[in-house]
């Protein structure tokens, strides 16, 4: 699934790189690891800090290596109230499954509602 097909859309983008982590807010929200060409590899939620979640993924070798379709190049995100991030992330996951027949390649488990 392509990042521009998500609803609600992400409204912020930065490079998926340690040097860009400081540009991401320490606020709740949802995010996606995206290839250079816009393919979603992973969707997730941050109930407290999107920056902290980016940092965790940068420390995870499997997330940095990517999948057959590419490596994460972009970190797209949407700041949202912590009370709704679970619903947004679940919606994104469902959209990916409907579009591609499977979860994004780097999502191995589903977050609880």
PDB file of C-alpha atoms in Angstrom:
ATOM      1  CA  UNK A   1       0.000   0.000   0.000  1.00  0.00           C
ATOM      2  CA  UNK A   2       1.199   3.483  -0.771  1.00  0.00           C
ATOM      3  CA  UNK A   3       1.434   6.182   1.893  1.00  0.00           C
ATOM      4  CA  UNK A   4      -0.763   8.582  -0.078  1.00  0.00           C
ATOM      5  CA  UNK A   5      -3.663   6.104   0.138  1.00  0.00           C
ATOM      6  CA  UNK A   6      -3.919   6.170   3.953  1.00  0.00           C
ATOM      7  CA  UNK A   7      -6.923   7.759   5.579  1.00  0.00           C
ATOM      8  CA  UNK A   8      -6.558   9.816   7.632  1.00  0.00           C
ATOM      9  CA  UNK A   9      -3.408  10.951   5.864  1.00  0.00           C
ATOM     10  CA  UNK A  10      -0.135  11.581   7.595  1.00  0.00           C
ATOM     11  CA  UNK A  11       0.723  15.267   7.600  1.00  0.00           C
ATOM     12  CA  UNK A  12       4.401  15.246   8.533  1.00  0.00           C
ATOM     13  CA  UNK A  13       7.439  13.550   6.987  1.00  0.00           C
ATOM     14  CA  UNK A  14      11.097  13.272   7.897  1.00  0.00           C
ATOM     15  CA  UNK A  15      13.963  10.995   6.922  1.00  0.00           C
ATOM     16  CA  UNK A  16      14.140   7.698   8.798  1.00  0.00           C
ATOM     17  CA  UNK A  17      17.585   8.519  10.150  1.00  0.00           C
ATOM     18  CA  UNK A  18      19.072   9.151  13.575  1.00  0.00           C
ATOM     19  CA  UNK A  19      20.034  12.709  12.576  1.00  0.00           C
ATOM     20  CA  UNK A  20      16.379  13.533  11.879  1.00  0.00           C
ATOM     21  CA  UNK A  21      14.907  12.032  15.062  1.00  0.00           C
ATOM     22  CA  UNK A  22      15.090  15.375  16.894  1.00  0.00           C
ATOM     23  CA  UNK A  23      12.671  16.900  14.376  1.00  0.00           C
ATOM     24  CA  UNK A  24       9.881  14.522  15.423  1.00  0.00           C
ATOM     25  CA  UNK A  25       7.647  15.745  18.270  1.00  0.00           C
ATOM     26  CA  UNK A  26       7.413  14.107  21.656  1.00  0.00           C
ATOM     27  CA  UNK A  27       3.641  13.816  21.292  1.00  0.00           C
ATOM     28  CA  UNK A  28       1.237  10.925  20.738  1.00  0.00           C
ATOM     29  CA  UNK A  29       0.288   9.911  17.230  1.00  0.00           C
ATOM     30  CA  UNK A  30       0.527   7.335  14.486  1.00  0.00           C
ATOM     31  CA  UNK A  31       3.348   6.784  12.036  1.00  0.00           C
ATOM     32  CA  UNK A  32       4.544   4.724   9.102  1.00  0.00           C
ATOM     33  CA  UNK A  33       7.933   3.528   7.891  1.00  0.00           C
ATOM     34  CA  UNK A  34       7.908   4.169   4.168  1.00  0.00           C
ATOM     35  CA  UNK A  35      10.233   3.380   1.257  1.00  0.00           C
ATOM     36  CA  UNK A  36      11.699   6.153  -0.864  1.00  0.00           C
ATOM     37  CA  UNK A  37       9.015   5.442  -3.486  1.00  0.00           C
ATOM     38  CA  UNK A  38       6.121   5.598  -1.003  1.00  0.00           C
ATOM     39  CA  UNK A  39       5.420   1.949  -0.155  1.00  0.00           C
ATOM     40  CA  UNK A  40       4.389   1.395   3.464  1.00  0.00           C
ATOM     41  CA  UNK A  41       6.542  -1.149   5.286  1.00  0.00           C
ATOM     42  CA  UNK A  42       5.204  -0.642   8.810  1.00  0.00           C
ATOM     43  CA  UNK A  43       2.439   1.223  10.613  1.00  0.00           C
ATOM     44  CA  UNK A  44       2.462   1.918  14.319  1.00  0.00           C
ATOM     45  CA  UNK A  45       1.181   4.048  17.143  1.00  0.00           C
ATOM     46  CA  UNK A  46       2.765   6.074  19.880  1.00  0.00           C
ATOM     47  CA  UNK A  47       0.571   6.629  22.893  1.00  0.00           C
ATOM     48  CA  UNK A  48       3.141   9.018  24.405  1.00  0.00           C
ATOM     49  CA  UNK A  49       5.945  10.031  22.021  1.00  0.00           C
ATOM     50  CA  UNK A  50       6.311   9.548  18.275  1.00  0.00           C
ATOM     51  CA  UNK A  51       9.987  10.500  18.644  1.00  0.00           C
ATOM     52  CA  UNK A  52      10.579   7.690  21.148  1.00  0.00           C
ATOM     53  CA  UNK A  53       8.970   5.158  18.791  1.00  0.00           C
ATOM     54  CA  UNK A  54      11.145   6.358  15.894  1.00  0.00           C
ATOM     55  CA  UNK A  55      14.194   5.964  18.110  1.00  0.00           C
ATOM     56  CA  UNK A  56      13.189   2.385  19.008  1.00  0.00           C
ATOM     57  CA  UNK A  57      12.772   1.490  15.341  1.00  0.00           C
ATOM     58  CA  UNK A  58      16.145   3.003  14.484  1.00  0.00           C
ATOM     59  CA  UNK A  59      17.648   0.680  17.124  1.00  0.00           C
ATOM     60  CA  UNK A  60      15.899  -2.363  15.602  1.00  0.00           C
ATOM     61  CA  UNK A  61      18.011  -3.994  12.892  1.00  0.00           C
ATOM     62  CA  UNK A  62      15.067  -5.667  11.151  1.00  0.00           C
ATOM     63  CA  UNK A  63      13.317  -2.305  10.778  1.00  0.00           C
ATOM     64  CA  UNK A  64      16.437  -0.624   9.390  1.00  0.00           C
ATOM     65  CA  UNK A  65      17.048  -3.475   6.913  1.00  0.00           C
ATOM     66  CA  UNK A  66      13.513  -3.335   5.520  1.00  0.00           C
ATOM     67  CA  UNK A  67      11.906  -5.970   3.330  1.00  0.00           C
ATOM     68  CA  UNK A  68      11.964  -7.259  -0.226  1.00  0.00           C
ATOM     69  CA  UNK A  69      10.130  -4.155  -1.424  1.00  0.00           C
ATOM     70  CA  UNK A  70      12.700  -1.753   0.024  1.00  0.00           C
ATOM     71  CA  UNK A  71      14.164  -0.183   3.122  1.00  0.00           C
ATOM     72  CA  UNK A  72      12.569   2.520   5.257  1.00  0.00           C
ATOM     73  CA  UNK A  73      13.611   5.924   3.938  1.00  0.00           C
ATOM     74  CA  UNK A  74      10.765   8.120   5.213  1.00  0.00           C
ATOM     75  CA  UNK A  75       9.121   8.383   8.618  1.00  0.00           C
ATOM     76  CA  UNK A  76       5.610   9.754   8.015  1.00  0.00           C
ATOM     77  CA  UNK A  77       3.428  10.644  10.972  1.00  0.00           C
ATOM     78  CA  UNK A  78       0.261  12.222  12.238  1.00  0.00           C
ATOM     79  CA  UNK A  79       0.077  13.828  15.689  1.00  0.00           C
ATOM     80  CA  UNK A  80      -3.163  12.826  17.431  1.00  0.00           C
ATOM     81  CA  UNK A  81      -4.682  12.590  20.880  1.00  0.00           C
ATOM     82  CA  UNK A  82      -3.627   9.456  22.733  1.00  0.00           C
ATOM     83  CA  UNK A  83      -7.291   8.491  23.066  1.00  0.00           C
ATOM     84  CA  UNK A  84      -7.619   7.952  19.288  1.00  0.00           C
ATOM     85  CA  UNK A  85      -4.213   6.652  18.175  1.00  0.00           C
ATOM     86  CA  UNK A  86      -5.282   3.027  18.590  1.00  0.00           C
ATOM     87  CA  UNK A  87      -8.258   3.517  16.292  1.00  0.00           C
ATOM     88  CA  UNK A  88      -6.200   5.339  13.667  1.00  0.00           C
ATOM     89  CA  UNK A  89      -3.462   2.698  13.668  1.00  0.00           C
ATOM     90  CA  UNK A  90      -6.007  -0.132  13.460  1.00  0.00           C
ATOM     91  CA  UNK A  91      -7.712   1.656  10.573  1.00  0.00           C
ATOM     92  CA  UNK A  92      -4.398   1.986   8.741  1.00  0.00           C
ATOM     93  CA  UNK A  93      -3.663  -1.695   9.317  1.00  0.00           C
ATOM     94  CA  UNK A  94      -7.097  -2.677   7.998  1.00  0.00           C
ATOM     95  CA  UNK A  95      -6.625  -0.453   4.933  1.00  0.00           C
ATOM     96  CA  UNK A  96      -3.290  -2.145   4.190  1.00  0.00           C
ATOM     97  CA  UNK A  97      -4.820  -5.607   4.526  1.00  0.00           C
ATOM     98  CA  UNK A  98      -7.697  -4.670   2.231  1.00  0.00           C
ATOM     99  CA  UNK A  99      -5.346  -3.146  -0.357  1.00  0.00           C
ATOM    100  CA  UNK A 100      -2.591  -5.774  -0.290  1.00  0.00           C
ATOM    101  CA  UNK A 101      -4.174  -8.839   1.317  1.00  0.00           C
ATOM    102  CA  UNK A 102      -1.572  -8.789   4.116  1.00  0.00           C
ATOM    103  CA  UNK A 103      -0.266  -6.503   6.843  1.00  0.00           C
ATOM    104  CA  UNK A 104       2.629  -4.218   5.941  1.00  0.00           C
ATOM    105  CA  UNK A 105       5.728  -6.399   5.602  1.00  0.00           C
ATOM    106  CA  UNK A 106       7.444  -5.276   8.809  1.00  0.00           C
ATOM    107  CA  UNK A 107       4.298  -5.531  10.969  1.00  0.00           C
ATOM    108  CA  UNK A 108       4.426  -8.933  12.601  1.00  0.00           C
ATOM    109  CA  UNK A 109       1.783  -8.465  15.274  1.00  0.00           C
ATOM    110  CA  UNK A 110      -1.275  -6.265  15.624  1.00  0.00           C
ATOM    111  CA  UNK A 111      -1.588  -3.715  18.386  1.00  0.00           C
ATOM    112  CA  UNK A 112      -4.451  -4.261  20.823  1.00  0.00           C
ATOM    113  CA  UNK A 113      -7.390  -1.878  20.573  1.00  0.00           C
TER     114      UNK A 113
END
